[in-house]
Short mmCIF file of C-alpha atoms in Angstrom, two decimals:
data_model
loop_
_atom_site.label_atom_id
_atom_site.label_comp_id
_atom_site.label_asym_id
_atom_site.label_seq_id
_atom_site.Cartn_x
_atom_site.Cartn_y
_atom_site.Cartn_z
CA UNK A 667 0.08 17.08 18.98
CA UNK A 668 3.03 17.13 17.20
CA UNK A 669 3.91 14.71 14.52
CA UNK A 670 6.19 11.90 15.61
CA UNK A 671 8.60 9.40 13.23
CA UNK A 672 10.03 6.17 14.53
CA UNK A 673 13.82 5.74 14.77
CA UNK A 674 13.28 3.34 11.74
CA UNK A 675 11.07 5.38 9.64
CA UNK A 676 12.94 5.85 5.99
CA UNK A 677 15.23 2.89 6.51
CA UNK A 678 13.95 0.85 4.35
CA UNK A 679 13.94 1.46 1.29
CA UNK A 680 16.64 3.90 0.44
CA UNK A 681 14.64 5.48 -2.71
CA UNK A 682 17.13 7.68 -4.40
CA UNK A 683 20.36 6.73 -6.18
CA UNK A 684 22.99 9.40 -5.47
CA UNK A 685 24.63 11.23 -8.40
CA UNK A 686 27.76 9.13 -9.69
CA UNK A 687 27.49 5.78 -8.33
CA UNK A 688 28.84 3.38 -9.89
CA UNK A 689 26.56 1.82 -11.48
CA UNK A 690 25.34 -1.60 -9.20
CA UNK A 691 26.11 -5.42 -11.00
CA UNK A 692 23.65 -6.67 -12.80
CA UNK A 693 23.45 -10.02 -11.49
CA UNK A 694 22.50 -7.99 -7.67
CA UNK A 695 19.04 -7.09 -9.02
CA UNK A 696 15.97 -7.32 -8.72
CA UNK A 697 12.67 -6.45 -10.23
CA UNK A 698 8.87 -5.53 -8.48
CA UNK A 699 6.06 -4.45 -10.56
CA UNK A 700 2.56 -3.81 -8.82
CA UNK A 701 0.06 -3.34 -11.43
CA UNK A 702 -2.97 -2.42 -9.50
CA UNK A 703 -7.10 -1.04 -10.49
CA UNK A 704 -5.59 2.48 -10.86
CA UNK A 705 -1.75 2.47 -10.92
CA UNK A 706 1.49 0.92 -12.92
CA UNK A 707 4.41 1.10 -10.39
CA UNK A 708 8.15 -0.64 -10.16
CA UNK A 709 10.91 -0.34 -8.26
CA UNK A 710 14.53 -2.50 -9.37
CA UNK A 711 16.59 -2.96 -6.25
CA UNK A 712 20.02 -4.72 -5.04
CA UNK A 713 20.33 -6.03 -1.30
CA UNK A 714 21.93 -3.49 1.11
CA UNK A 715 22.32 -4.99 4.31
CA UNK A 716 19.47 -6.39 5.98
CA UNK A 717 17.53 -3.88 3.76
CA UNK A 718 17.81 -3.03 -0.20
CA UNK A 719 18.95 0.27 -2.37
CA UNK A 720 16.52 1.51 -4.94
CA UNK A 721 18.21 1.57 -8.18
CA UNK A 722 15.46 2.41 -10.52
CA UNK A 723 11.36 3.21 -10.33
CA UNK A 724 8.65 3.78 -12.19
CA UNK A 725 5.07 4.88 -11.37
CA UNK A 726 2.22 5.68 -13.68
CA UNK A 727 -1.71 5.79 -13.45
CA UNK A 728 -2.95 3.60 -15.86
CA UNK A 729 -6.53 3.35 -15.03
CA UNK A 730 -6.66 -0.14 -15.63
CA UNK A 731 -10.28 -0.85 -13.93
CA UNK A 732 -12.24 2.17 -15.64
CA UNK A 733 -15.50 0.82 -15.80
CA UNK A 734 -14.93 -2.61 -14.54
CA UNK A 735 -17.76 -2.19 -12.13
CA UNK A 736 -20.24 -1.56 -14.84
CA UNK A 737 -18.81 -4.10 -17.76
CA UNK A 738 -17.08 -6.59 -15.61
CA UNK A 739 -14.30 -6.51 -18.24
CA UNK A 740 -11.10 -4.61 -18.56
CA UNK A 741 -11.54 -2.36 -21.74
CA UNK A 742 -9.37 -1.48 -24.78
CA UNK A 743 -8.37 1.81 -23.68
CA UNK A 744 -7.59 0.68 -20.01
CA UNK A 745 -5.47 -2.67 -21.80
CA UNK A 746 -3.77 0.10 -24.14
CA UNK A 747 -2.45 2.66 -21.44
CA UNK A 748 -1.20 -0.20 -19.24
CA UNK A 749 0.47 -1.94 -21.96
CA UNK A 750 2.30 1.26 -22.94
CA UNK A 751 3.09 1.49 -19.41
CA UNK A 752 4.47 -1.79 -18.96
CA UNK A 753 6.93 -1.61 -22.08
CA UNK A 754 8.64 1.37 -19.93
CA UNK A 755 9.16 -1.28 -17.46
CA UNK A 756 10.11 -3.47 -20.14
CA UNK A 757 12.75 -1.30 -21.88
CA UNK A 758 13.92 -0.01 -17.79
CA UNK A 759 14.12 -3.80 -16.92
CA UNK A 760 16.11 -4.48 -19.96
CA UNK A 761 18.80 -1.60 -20.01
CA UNK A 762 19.61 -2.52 -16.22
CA UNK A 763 19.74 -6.19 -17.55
CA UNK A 764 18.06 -7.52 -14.70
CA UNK A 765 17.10 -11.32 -14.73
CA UNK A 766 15.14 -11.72 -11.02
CA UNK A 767 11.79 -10.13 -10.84
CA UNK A 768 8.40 -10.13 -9.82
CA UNK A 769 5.57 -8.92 -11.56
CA UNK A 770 2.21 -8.79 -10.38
CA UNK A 771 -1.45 -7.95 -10.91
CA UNK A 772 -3.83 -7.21 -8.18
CA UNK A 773 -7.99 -6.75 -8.37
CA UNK A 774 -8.99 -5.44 -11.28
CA UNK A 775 -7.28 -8.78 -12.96
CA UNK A 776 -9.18 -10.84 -10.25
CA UNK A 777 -12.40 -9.31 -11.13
CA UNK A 778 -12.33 -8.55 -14.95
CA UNK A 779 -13.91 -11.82 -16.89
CA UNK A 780 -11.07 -11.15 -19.70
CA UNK A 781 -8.15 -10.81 -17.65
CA UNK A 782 -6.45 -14.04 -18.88
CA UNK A 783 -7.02 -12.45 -22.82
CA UNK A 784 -4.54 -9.70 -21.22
CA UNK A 785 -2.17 -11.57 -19.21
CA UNK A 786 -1.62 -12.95 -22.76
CA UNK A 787 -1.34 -9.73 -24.89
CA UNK A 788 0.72 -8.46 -22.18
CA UNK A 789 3.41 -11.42 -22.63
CA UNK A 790 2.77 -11.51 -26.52
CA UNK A 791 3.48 -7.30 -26.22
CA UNK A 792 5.98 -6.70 -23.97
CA UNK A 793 7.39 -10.14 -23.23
CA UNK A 794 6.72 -9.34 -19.02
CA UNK A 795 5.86 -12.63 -17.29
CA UNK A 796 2.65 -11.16 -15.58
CA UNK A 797 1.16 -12.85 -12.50
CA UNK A 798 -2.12 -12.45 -10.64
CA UNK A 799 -1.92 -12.93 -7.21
CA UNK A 800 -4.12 -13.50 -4.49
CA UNK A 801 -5.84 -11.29 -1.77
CA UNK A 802 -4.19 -13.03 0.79
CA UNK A 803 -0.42 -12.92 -0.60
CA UNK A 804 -1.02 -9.11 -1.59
CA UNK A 805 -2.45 -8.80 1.74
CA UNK A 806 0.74 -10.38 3.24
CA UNK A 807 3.41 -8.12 1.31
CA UNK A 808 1.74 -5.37 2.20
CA UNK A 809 2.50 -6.30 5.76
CA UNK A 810 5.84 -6.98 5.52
CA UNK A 811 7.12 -3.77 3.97
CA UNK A 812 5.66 -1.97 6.63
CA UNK A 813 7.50 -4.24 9.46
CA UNK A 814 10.20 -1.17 9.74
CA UNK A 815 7.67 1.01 10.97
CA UNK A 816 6.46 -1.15 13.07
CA UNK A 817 6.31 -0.03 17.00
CA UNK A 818 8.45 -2.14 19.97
CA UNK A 819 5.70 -0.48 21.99
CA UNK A 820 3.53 -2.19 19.84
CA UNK A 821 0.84 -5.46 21.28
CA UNK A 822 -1.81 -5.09 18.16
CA UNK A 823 -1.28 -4.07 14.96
CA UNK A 824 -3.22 -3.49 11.87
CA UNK A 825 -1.72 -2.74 8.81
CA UNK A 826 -4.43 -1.48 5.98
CA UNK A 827 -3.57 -1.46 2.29
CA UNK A 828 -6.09 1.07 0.43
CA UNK A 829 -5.66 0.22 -3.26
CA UNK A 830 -7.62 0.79 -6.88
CA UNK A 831 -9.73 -1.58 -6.48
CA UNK A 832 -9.37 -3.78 -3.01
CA UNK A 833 -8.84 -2.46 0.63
CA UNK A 834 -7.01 -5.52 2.46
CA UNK A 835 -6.68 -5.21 6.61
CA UNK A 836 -4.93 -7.58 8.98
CA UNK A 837 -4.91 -7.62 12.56
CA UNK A 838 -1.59 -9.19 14.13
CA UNK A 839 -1.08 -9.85 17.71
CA UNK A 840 2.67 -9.27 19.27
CA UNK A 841 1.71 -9.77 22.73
CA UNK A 842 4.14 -13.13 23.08
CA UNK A 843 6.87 -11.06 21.11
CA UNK A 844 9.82 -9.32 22.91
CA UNK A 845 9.61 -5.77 22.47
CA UNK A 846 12.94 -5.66 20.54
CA UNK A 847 11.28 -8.55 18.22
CA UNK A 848 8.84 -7.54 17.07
CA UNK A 849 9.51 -5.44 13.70
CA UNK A 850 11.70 -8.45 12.72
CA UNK A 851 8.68 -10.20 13.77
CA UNK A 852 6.41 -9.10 10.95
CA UNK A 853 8.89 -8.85 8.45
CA UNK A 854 9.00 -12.91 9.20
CA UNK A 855 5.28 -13.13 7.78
CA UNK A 856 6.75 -13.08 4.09
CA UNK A 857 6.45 -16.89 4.77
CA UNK A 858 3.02 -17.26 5.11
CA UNK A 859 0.05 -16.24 8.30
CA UNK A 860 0.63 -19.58 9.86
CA UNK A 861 3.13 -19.90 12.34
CA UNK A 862 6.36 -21.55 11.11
CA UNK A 863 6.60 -25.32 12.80
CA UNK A 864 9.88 -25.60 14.39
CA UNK A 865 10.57 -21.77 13.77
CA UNK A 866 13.09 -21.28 17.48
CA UNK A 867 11.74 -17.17 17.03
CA UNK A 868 8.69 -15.73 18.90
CA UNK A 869 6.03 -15.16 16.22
CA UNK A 870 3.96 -12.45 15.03
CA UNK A 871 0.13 -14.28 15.45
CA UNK A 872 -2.54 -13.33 12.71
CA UNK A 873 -5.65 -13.03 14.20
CA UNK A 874 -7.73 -12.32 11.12
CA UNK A 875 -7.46 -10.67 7.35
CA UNK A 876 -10.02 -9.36 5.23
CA UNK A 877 -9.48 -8.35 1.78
CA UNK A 878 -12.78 -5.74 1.18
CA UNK A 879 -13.62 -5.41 -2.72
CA UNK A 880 -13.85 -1.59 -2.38
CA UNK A 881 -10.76 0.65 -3.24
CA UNK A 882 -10.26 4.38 -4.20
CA UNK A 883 -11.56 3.70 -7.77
CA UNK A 884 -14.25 1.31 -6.89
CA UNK A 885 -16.11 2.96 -4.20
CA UNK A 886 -16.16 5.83 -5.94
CA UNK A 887 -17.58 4.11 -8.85
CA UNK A 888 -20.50 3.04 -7.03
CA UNK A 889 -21.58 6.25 -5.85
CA UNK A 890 -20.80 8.47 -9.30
CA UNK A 891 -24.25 9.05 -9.08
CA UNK A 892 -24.28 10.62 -5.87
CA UNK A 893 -24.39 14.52 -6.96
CA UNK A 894 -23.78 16.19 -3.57
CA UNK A 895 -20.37 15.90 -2.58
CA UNK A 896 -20.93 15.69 1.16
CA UNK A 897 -23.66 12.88 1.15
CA UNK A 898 -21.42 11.14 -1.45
CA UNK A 899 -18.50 10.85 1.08
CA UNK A 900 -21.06 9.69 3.97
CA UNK A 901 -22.47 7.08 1.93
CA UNK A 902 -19.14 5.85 0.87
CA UNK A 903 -17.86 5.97 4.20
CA UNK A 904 -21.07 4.13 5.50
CA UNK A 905 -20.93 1.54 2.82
CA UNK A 906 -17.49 0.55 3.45
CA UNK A 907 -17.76 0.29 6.97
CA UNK A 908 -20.93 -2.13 6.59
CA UNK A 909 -18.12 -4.55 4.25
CA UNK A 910 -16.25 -5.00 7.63
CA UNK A 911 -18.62 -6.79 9.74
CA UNK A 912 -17.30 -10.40 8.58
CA UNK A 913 -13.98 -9.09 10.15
CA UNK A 914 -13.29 -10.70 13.63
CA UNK A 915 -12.02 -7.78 15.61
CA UNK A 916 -14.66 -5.54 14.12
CA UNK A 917 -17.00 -6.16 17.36
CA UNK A 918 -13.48 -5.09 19.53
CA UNK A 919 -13.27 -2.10 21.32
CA UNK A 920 -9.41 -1.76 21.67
CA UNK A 921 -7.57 -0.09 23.79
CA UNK A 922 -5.54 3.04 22.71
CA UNK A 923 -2.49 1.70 24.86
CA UNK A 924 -0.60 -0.53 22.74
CA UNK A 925 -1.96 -0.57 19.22
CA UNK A 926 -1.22 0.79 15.86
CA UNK A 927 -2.62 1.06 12.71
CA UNK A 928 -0.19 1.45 9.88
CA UNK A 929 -1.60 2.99 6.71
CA UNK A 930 0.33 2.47 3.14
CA UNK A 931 -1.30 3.50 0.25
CA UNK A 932 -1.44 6.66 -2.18
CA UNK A 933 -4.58 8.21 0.16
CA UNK A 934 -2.38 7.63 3.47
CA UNK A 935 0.29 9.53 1.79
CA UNK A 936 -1.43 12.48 0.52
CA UNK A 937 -3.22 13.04 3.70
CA UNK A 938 -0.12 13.26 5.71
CA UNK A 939 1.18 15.51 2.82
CA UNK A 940 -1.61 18.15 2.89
CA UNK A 941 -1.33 17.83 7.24
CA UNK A 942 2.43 18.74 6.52
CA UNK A 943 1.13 21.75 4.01
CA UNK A 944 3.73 20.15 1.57
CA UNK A 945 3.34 21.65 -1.94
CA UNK A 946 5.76 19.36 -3.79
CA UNK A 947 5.89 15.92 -2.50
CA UNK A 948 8.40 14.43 0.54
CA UNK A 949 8.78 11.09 0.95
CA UNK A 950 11.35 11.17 3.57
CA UNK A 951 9.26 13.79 5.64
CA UNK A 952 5.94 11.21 4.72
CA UNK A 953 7.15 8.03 5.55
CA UNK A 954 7.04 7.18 9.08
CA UNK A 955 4.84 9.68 10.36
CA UNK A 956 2.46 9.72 12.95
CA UNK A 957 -0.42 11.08 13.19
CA UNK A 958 -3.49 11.38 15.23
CA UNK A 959 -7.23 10.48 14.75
CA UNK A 960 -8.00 14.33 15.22
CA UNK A 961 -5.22 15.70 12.90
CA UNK A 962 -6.60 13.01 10.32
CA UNK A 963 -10.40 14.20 10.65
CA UNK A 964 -9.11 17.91 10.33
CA UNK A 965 -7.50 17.14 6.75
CA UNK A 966 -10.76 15.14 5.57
CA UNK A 967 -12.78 18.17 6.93
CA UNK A 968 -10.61 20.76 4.80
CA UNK A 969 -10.96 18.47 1.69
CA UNK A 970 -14.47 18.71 2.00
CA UNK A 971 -15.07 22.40 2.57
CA UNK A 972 -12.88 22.69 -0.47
CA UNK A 973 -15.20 21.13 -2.68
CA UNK A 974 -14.45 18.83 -6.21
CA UNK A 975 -13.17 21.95 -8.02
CA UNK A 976 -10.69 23.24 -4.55
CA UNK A 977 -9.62 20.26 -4.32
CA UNK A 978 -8.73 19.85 -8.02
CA UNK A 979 -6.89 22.74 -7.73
CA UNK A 980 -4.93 22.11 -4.27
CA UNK A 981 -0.94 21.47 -5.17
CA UNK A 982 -1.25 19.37 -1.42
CA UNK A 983 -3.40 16.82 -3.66
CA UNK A 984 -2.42 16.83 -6.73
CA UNK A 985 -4.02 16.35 -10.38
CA UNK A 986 -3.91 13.19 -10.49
CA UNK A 987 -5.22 12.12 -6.94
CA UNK A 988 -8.11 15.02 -6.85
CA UNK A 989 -10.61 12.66 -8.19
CA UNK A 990 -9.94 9.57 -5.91
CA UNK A 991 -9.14 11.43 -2.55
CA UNK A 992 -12.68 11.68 -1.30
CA UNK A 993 -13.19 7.52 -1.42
CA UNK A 994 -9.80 6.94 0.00
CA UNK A 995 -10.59 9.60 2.60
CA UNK A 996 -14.04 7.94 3.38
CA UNK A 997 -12.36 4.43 3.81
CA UNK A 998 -9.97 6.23 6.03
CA UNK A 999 -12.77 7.34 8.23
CA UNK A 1000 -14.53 4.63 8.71
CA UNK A 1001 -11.50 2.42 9.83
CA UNK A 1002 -10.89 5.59 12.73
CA UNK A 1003 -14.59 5.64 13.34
CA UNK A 1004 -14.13 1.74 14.30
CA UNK A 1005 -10.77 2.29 15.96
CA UNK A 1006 -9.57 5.53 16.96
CA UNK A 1007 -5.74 5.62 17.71
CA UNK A 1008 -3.22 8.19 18.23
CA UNK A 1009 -0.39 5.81 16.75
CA UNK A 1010 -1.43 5.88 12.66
CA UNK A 1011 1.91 5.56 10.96
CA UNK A 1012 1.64 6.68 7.58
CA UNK A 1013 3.72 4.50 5.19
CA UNK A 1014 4.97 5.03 1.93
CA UNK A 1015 5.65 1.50 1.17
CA UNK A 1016 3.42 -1.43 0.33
CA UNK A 1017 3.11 -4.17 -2.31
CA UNK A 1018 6.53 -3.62 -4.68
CA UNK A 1019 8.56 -3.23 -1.23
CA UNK A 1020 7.40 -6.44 0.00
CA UNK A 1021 7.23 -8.57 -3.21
CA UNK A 1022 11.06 -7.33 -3.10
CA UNK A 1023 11.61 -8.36 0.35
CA UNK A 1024 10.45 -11.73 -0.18
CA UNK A 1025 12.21 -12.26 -3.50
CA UNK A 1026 15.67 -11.29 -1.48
CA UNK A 1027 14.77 -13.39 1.90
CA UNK A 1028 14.04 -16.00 -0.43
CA UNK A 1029 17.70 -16.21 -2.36
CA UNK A 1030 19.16 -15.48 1.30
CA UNK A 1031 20.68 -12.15 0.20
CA UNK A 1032 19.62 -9.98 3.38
CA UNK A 1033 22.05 -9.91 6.10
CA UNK A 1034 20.45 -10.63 9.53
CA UNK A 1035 20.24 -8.26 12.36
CA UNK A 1036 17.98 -5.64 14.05
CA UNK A 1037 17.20 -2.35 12.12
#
């Protein structure tokens, strides 16, 4: 089957400024940082419509969480690269003079015994107020970036964040939603999973969320030991699928007619990359694809007749994914082994997107209207 976008796929955001634009007001920015178990990314933004402009990024693995699951503790040379990273952010931050931001810390800061020692050093180092959130709100901003993307077709939706360290999933029901509703919908969760009192719109109803301690860097942590590649990715797969059970609609068999999963995260991405054969990176052929549960188990077969050192070497993956594909793949799996669609929408989007979206919606800066 061929792939398919949505007639909103890309809109949101607009990631590249174009050469000689005038450079945007200061006082129209804002700032999300997402500092996760493997990765250092921002994005600064200004409000474009009922959507925002990219102005500035950054990305970086940091490898914050190496060896948290033995030590339980962030180490010195994990604190080090990330606080390097985060004065880029600092000195970016600073030369667009922006004064509204957000910046965040995910699982590795839940988990690590002396995370509050570097929240501190961080501040003391950089000066970057540094937050650690919880599953749920990381959980929630996750969802809401995705909203474009987001089927009118659409009566249950899951939207799964694969991360460093965490893997968060929730299941929202649109059945009561008008079709034409229901992106705007989701992107009305930035408020909170309980229904608004009052609210006069139709609303998106969480059935259940699940934030699963298992990520790309985790899982793979806890089966290092594992020599053979294949059995490695089975038991991985396995294991993750066993940390599901305490999620409601596990038990469901759903039908294909009328649900979506929509997939944001780094092993998302470069699976629909290496289904497109893209050598250098697209994000604007990425985002907003669909693809099947066949054309998904096809990549995940190729990575493993490749082997560690094929897939080290495949441009599709890249250097600095090779090592974490093959957990993200197996978490991948096991969510299609429990729900097999033909409507995964691959999004390149997730936790700095929504923390911007809520920041904006929150000052009122977002024009209202469909997308």
């Amino acid at each position: 089957m061929a792939p398919r976008r949505p007639s909103g796929a890309g809109a949101f955001p607009i990631p590249v400024e174009p050469p000689g634009t005038v450079k945007p007001d200061p006082a129209s920015l804002y700032a999300a940082l997402d500092l996760g178990t493997n990765s250092c990314r921002m994005l600064i933004a200004q409000p474009k419509g009922n959507q925002f402009h990219v102005v500035d990024s950054f990305s970086k693995s940091v490898q914050l969480g190496a060896g948290l699951e033995a030590t339980g503790r962030l180490s010195r040379a994990s604190m080090d690269r990330t606080i390097h990273a985060l004065k880029i952010c600092r000195s970016k931050i600073e030369r667009r003079r922006v004064s509204r931001m957000r910046l965040v810390a995910t699982e590795a800061c839940r988990r690590a015994s002396n995370a509050g020692q570097f929240i501190d050093t961080v501040r003391g180092e950089t000066g970057l107020p540094l937050e650690i959130i919880a599953p749920e709100e990381e959980a929630r901003l996750a969802v809401i970036s995705c909203a474009p993307l987001t089927s009118t077709k659409t009566e249950q939706l899951m939207v799964v964040d694969i991360g460093g360290g965490s893997t968060e999933l929730v299941w929202i029901d649109l059945t009561r939603v008008p079709r034409h509703d229901r992106p705007r919908a989701i992107m009305r969760l930035h408020a909170g999973f309980k229904p608004v009192d009052g609210s006069p719109f139709p609303a998106a109803r969480v059935v259940d969320w699940i934030s699963v301690p298992l990520g790309v860097a985790t899982l793979r942590e806890q089966f290092d030991d594992v020599k053979n590649d294949a059995a490695r990715f089975a038991l991985m797969s396995w294991f993750f699928e066993e940390n599901l059970v305490n999620f409601a609609p596990y038990a469901r068999e759903q039908s294909r007619e009328g649900f979506q999963i929509i997939g944001t995260s780094g092993t998302v991405t470069t699976v629909a990359a290496s289904h497109l054969g893209l050598k250098r990176y697209d994000r604007n052929r990425v985002d907003g694809l669909r693809m099947t549960s066949g054309q998904i188990d096809a990549v995940i077969r190729d990575y493993l007749s490749l082997g560690p050192e094929g897939r080290r070497r495949d441009p599709r993956i890249g250097r600095d994914r090779h090592a974490l594909i093959m957990s993200g793949s197996a978490i991948l799996q096991a969510l299609l082994r429990v729900w097999p669609t033909d409507r995964l929408s691959v999004a390149d989007r997730g936790l700095r997107e929504g923390l911007l979206y809520a920041q904006m919606s929150a000052d009122g800066v977002l024009d209202d209207g469909p997308y």
